[in-house]
Structures are given as C-alpha cells and as structure tokens.
Coordinates of C-alpha atoms in Angstrom, one line a residue:
X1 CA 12.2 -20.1 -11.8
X2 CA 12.0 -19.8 -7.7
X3 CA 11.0 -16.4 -6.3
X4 CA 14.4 -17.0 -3.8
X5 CA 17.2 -17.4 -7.0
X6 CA 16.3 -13.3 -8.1
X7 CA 15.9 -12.7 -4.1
X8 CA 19.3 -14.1 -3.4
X9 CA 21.0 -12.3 -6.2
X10 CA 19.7 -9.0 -5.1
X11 CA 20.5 -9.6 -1.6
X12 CA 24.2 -10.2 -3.1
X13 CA 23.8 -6.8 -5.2
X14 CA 22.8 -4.5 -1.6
X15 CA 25.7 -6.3 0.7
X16 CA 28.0 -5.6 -2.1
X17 CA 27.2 -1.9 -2.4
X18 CA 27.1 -1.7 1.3
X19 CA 30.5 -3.2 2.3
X20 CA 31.6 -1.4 -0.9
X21 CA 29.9 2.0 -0.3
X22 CA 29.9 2.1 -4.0
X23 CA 26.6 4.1 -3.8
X24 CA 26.2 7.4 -2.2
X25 CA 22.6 7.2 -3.1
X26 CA 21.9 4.1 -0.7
X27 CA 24.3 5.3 1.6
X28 CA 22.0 8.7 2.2
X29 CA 18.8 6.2 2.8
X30 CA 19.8 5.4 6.2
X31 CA 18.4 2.1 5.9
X32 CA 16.8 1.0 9.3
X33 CA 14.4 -2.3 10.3
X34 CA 11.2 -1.4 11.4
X35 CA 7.5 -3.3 11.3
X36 CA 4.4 -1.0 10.6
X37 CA 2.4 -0.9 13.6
X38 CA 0.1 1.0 14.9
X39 CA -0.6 3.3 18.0
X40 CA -4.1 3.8 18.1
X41 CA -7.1 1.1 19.7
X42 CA -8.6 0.3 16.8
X43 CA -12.4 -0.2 17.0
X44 CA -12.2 -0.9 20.8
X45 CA -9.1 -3.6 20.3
X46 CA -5.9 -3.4 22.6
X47 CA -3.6 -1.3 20.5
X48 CA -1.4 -2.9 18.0
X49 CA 1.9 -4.3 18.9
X50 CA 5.4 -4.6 17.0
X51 CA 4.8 -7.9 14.8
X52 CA 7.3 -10.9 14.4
X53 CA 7.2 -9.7 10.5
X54 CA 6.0 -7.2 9.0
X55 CA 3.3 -7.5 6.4
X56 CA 3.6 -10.3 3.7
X57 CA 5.9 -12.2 6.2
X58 CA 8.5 -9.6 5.1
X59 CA 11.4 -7.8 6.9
X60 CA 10.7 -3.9 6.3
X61 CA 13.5 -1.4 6.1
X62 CA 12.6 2.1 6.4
X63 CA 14.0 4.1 3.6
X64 CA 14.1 7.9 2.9
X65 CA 14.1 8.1 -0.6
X66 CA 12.4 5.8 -3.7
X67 CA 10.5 6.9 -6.3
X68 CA 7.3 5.3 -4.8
X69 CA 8.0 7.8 -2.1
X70 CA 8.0 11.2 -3.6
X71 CA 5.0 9.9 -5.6
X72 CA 3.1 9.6 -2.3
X73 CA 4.2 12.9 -0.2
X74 CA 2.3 14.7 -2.8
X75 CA -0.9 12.4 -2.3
X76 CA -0.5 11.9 1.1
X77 CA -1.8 15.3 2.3
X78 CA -4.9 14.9 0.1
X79 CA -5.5 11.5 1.4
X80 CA -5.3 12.6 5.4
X81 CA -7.3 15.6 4.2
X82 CA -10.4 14.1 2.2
X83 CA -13.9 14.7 3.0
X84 CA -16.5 13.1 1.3
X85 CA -19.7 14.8 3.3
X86 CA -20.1 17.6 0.0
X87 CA -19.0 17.6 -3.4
X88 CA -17.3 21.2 -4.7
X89 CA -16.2 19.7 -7.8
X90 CA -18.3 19.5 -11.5
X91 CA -18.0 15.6 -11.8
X92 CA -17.9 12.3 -9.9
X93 CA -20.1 14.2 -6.9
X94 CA -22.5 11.3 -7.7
X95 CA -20.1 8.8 -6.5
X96 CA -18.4 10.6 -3.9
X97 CA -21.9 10.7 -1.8
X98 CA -22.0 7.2 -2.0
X99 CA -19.2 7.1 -0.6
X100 CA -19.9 9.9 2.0
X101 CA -22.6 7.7 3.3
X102 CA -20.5 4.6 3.6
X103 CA -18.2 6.3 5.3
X104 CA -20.6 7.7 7.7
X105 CA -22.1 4.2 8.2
X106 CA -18.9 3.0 8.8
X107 CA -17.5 5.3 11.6
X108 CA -20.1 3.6 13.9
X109 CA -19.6 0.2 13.0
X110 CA -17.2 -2.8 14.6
X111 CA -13.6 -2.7 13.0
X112 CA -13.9 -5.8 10.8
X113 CA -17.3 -4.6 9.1
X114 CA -15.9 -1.2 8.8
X115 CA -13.0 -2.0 6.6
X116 CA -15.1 -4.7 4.8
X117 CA -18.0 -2.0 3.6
X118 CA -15.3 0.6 2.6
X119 CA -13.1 -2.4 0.4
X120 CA -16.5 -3.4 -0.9
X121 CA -18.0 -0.1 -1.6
X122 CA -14.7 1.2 -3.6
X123 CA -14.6 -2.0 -5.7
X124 CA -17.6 -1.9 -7.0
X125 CA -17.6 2.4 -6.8
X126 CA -14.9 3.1 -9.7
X127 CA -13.6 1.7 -12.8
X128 CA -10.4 -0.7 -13.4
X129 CA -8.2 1.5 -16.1
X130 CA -4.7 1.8 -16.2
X131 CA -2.8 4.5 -15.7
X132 CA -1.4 5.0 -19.0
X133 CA -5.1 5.0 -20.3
X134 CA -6.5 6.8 -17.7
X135 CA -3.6 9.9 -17.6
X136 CA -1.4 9.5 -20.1
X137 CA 1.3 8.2 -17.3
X138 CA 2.5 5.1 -17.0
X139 CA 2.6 5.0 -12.8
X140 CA 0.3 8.5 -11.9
X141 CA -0.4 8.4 -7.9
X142 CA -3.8 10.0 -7.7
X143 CA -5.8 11.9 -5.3
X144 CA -9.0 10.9 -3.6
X145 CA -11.0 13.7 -6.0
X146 CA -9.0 12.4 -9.0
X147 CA -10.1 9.0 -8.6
X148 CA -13.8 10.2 -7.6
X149 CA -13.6 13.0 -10.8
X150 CA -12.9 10.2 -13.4
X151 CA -14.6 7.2 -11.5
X152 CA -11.8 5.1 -12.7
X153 CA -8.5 4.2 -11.6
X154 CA -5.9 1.1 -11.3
X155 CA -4.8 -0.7 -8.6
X156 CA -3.1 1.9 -6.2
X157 CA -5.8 3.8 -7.0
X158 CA -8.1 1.9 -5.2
X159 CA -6.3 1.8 -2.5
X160 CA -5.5 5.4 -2.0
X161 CA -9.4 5.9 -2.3
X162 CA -9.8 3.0 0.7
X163 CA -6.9 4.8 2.7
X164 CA -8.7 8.1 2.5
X165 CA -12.5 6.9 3.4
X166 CA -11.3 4.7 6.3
X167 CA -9.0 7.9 8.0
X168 CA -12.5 9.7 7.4
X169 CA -14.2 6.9 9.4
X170 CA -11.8 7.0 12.3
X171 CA -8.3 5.0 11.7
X172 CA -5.5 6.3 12.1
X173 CA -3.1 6.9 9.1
X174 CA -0.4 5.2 10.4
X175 CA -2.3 1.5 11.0
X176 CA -2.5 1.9 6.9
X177 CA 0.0 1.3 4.7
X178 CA 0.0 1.2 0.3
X179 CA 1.9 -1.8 -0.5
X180 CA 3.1 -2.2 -3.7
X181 CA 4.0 -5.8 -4.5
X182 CA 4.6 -8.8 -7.0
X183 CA 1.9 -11.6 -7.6
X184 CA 3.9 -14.3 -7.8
X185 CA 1.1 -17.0 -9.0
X186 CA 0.2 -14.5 -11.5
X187 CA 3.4 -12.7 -12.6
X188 CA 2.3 -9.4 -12.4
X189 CA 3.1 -6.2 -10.1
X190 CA 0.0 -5.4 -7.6
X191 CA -1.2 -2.7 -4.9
X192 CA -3.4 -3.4 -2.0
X193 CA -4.2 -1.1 1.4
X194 CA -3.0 -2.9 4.2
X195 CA -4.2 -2.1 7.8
X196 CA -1.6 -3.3 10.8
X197 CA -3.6 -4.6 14.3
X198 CA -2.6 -6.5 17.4
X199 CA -4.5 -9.4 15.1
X200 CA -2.4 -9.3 12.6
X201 CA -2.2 -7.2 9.0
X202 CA -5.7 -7.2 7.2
X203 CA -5.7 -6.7 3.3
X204 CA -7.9 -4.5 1.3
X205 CA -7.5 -5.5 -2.2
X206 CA -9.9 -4.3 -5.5
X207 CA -9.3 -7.7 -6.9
X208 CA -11.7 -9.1 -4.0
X209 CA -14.7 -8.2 -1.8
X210 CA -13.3 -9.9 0.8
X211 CA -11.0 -9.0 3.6
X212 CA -8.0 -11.2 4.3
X213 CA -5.2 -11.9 6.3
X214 CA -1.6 -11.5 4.4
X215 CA -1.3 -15.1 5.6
X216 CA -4.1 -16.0 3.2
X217 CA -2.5 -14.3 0.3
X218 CA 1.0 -16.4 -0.2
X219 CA 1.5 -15.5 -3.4
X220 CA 2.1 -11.9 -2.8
X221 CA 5.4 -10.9 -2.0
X222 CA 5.9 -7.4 -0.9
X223 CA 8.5 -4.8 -2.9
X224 CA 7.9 -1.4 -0.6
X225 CA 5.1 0.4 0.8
X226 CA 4.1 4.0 1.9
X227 CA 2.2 4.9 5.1
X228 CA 1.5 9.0 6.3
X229 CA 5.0 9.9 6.0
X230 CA 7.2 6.9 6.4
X231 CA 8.2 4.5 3.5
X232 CA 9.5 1.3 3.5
X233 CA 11.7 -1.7 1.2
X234 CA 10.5 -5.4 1.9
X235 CA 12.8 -8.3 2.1
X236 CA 12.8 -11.6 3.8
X237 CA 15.2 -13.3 5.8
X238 CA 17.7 -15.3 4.5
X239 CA 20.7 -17.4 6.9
X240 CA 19.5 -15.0 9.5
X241 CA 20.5 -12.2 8.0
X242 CA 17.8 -9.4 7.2
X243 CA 17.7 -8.7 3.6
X244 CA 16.0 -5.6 2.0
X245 CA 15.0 -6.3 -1.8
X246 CA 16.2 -3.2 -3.9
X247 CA 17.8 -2.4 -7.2
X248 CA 15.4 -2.6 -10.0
X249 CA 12.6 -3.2 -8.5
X250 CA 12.7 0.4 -7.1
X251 CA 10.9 1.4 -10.3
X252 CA 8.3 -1.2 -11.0
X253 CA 4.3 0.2 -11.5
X254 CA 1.8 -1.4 -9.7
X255 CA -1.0 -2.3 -12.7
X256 CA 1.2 -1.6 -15.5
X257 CA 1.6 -4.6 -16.8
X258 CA 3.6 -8.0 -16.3
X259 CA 6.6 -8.7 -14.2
X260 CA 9.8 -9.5 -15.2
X261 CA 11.3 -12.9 -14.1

C-alpha cells in the first residue's frame, strides 16, 4: 500500500474538520507553516536560512498542543540545562565523564566532526531498551541523567542525550529539533535529532554512526517534532496545497513497536 493513499485520506480528515470546525481542539492549535531554522552561525558558517522544506522534505505546521509536546516541556529544561563536567548522582557517573570529555573535545572542533563524535559517542555510550522495558511506560520521554542513570534507553532517548551534549558544546537549541517519524522501508515508528543549517538538515540517528543528510534517508517520513519550546506536525504537499498529517498519528511511540498501515 503507497505511503500517499493514508496521506491523502488524512489530508481529507483535517480540511474536513477545518471547513467544518467540528473540533475545538484543532481549532485552539492555531495551526501555522513554519520551517525550523536556525539563528545562530554554526561552527563559523553563515547563519541558517528559511529552507524550501523543512526537514524530511516535509511542510511543518507549528502546533500548540500534541501529546509529544507536553511530553517534551518537562524534558526540555533538563536538556538546555545538562552538564556533564561532574557527576552528583550514585550511578551512570562512569558514563556521563565519557561523555563530559567528548563534549569538551567537541566544543573546539569544526561543526561536521562535532556532531559526528557526539552521534558516535551516544551510540555506542548506552543501551537499546524499550521503554516499556526500561520504565514500565510504553512512550517515557527521559532526561539526560535518566538516560546516563540507567545507561539504556530507546530511540528518543538517544536523541534527547545528543540534543543535550551538543547544546553543552555550543549549538543552539533551536538549530535541534526531536523528530519523531515513520520508517517507511521498515514499517516501524522512529526518532532521530535533527540539526537545521544554511547546508541543509543533518541527522543524528542511533541506528548509524554516520551523519546524513535527510536527503539520504528517503524512507523516513516525518510525523512531528519538538525543538526548545516550539512543536511541530509534518505533512507534504499535495495539488499545491499544504497539508499537515494529523489524527491518529498524534499518538504513535517512537520504538514501541511496528506501524500500522
């Protein structure tokens, strides 16, 4: 089954309830279209411009209220907050000074080795577990010392932990962004940290070492994301009209098994 026949039909579902106003809920969103960019010069690059697209080749609407969202203003703080330099906590101080000294390595370095020794370093510094294994929850949004406490965690895990050490090396929160999508190749829901330049939107993901492009990674196809305090629904265009994808997708967990069709 094509990945445009559910699209189409959920496009059909939002311009219903819009024209409609059948839901007060969507109505209170104040849906607008916005790219994630960012303001800052990144590793001594011109600053980051509005895109054609936003990540994934997606249209982003900004949104005020998911479930992803309210998930993510509790983290956030912890996130913009983390310092890996000392440990004050009983476990997983063994891991966070490896990852205090990556940082530090990092905040000197060019912007492409940067991000690719703090994606590298996380992979290979915790654990793959599920959530439901690993809290007893079956979509738990932990914090930096969580994630460090246990040394395990799922996919948005990993990238809240690569979000944290790289705004402790010197990017700006709001080049970042969680994104929480659908592998379409492998029928499963997915997170991944993406980071928004004037070069285009790089992709941290604990399923590879490597650094990509979105371009290189067609078979993701973004649902929303989160960055500092913003929060976003994907689409894509269809006709020329800008589309968000909503309705049940609102509540899907990254790393909690496969997607429906």
């Amino acid at each position: 089954m094509s990945l445009a026949s559910p699209l189409a039909a959920v496009a059909t579902q939002v311009i219903g309830a819009l024209s409609n106003q059948a839901s007060e809920a969507f109505k209170r969103q104040q849906v607008q279209n916005v790219a994630i960019t960012t303001r800052a010069n990144i590793g001594n690059r011109t600053p980051a411009r509005s895109v054609p697209s936003a990540v994934f080749h997606s249209v982003a609407f900004r949104v005020a209220s998911i479930p992803i969202a309210r998930k993510w203003k509790t983290v956030f703080p912890t996130v913009a907050a983390a310092d890996f330099s000392h440990c004050a906590q009983q476990s997983g101080c063994a891991a966070r000074d490896i990852l205090g000294k990556a940082v530090e390595n990092a905040e000197n370095l060019a912007f492409r080795h940067k991000i690719s020794g703090i994606n590298r370093t996380v992979n290979r510094l915790i654990r793959y577990q599920p959530d439901a294994e690993n809290y007893g929850s079956k979509d738990y949004w932990a914090t930096p010392d969580e994630i460090l406490g246990r040394g395990k965690g799922d996919c948005e895990d990993y990238a809240i932990l690569k979000m944290a050490a790289l705004k402790a090396a010197g990017l700006p929160s709001e080049a970042m962004a969680i994104v929480v999508l659908r592998d379409v190749k492998r029928n499963f829901y997915h997170a991944v940290l993406a980071i928004t330049t004037s070069q285009g939107h790089f992709i941290l993901d604990n399923l590879s070492d490597e650094v990509k492009l979105d371009s290189a990674l067609p078979n993701y196809q973004p649902l929303f994301s989160v960055s500092a305090d913003r929060s976003w629904i994907h689409g894509v265009k269809s006709a020329g009209d800008k589309v968000a994808s909503t309705a049940p997708m609102l509540d899907v967990m990254p790393g909690e098994g496969i997607a429906l069709r």
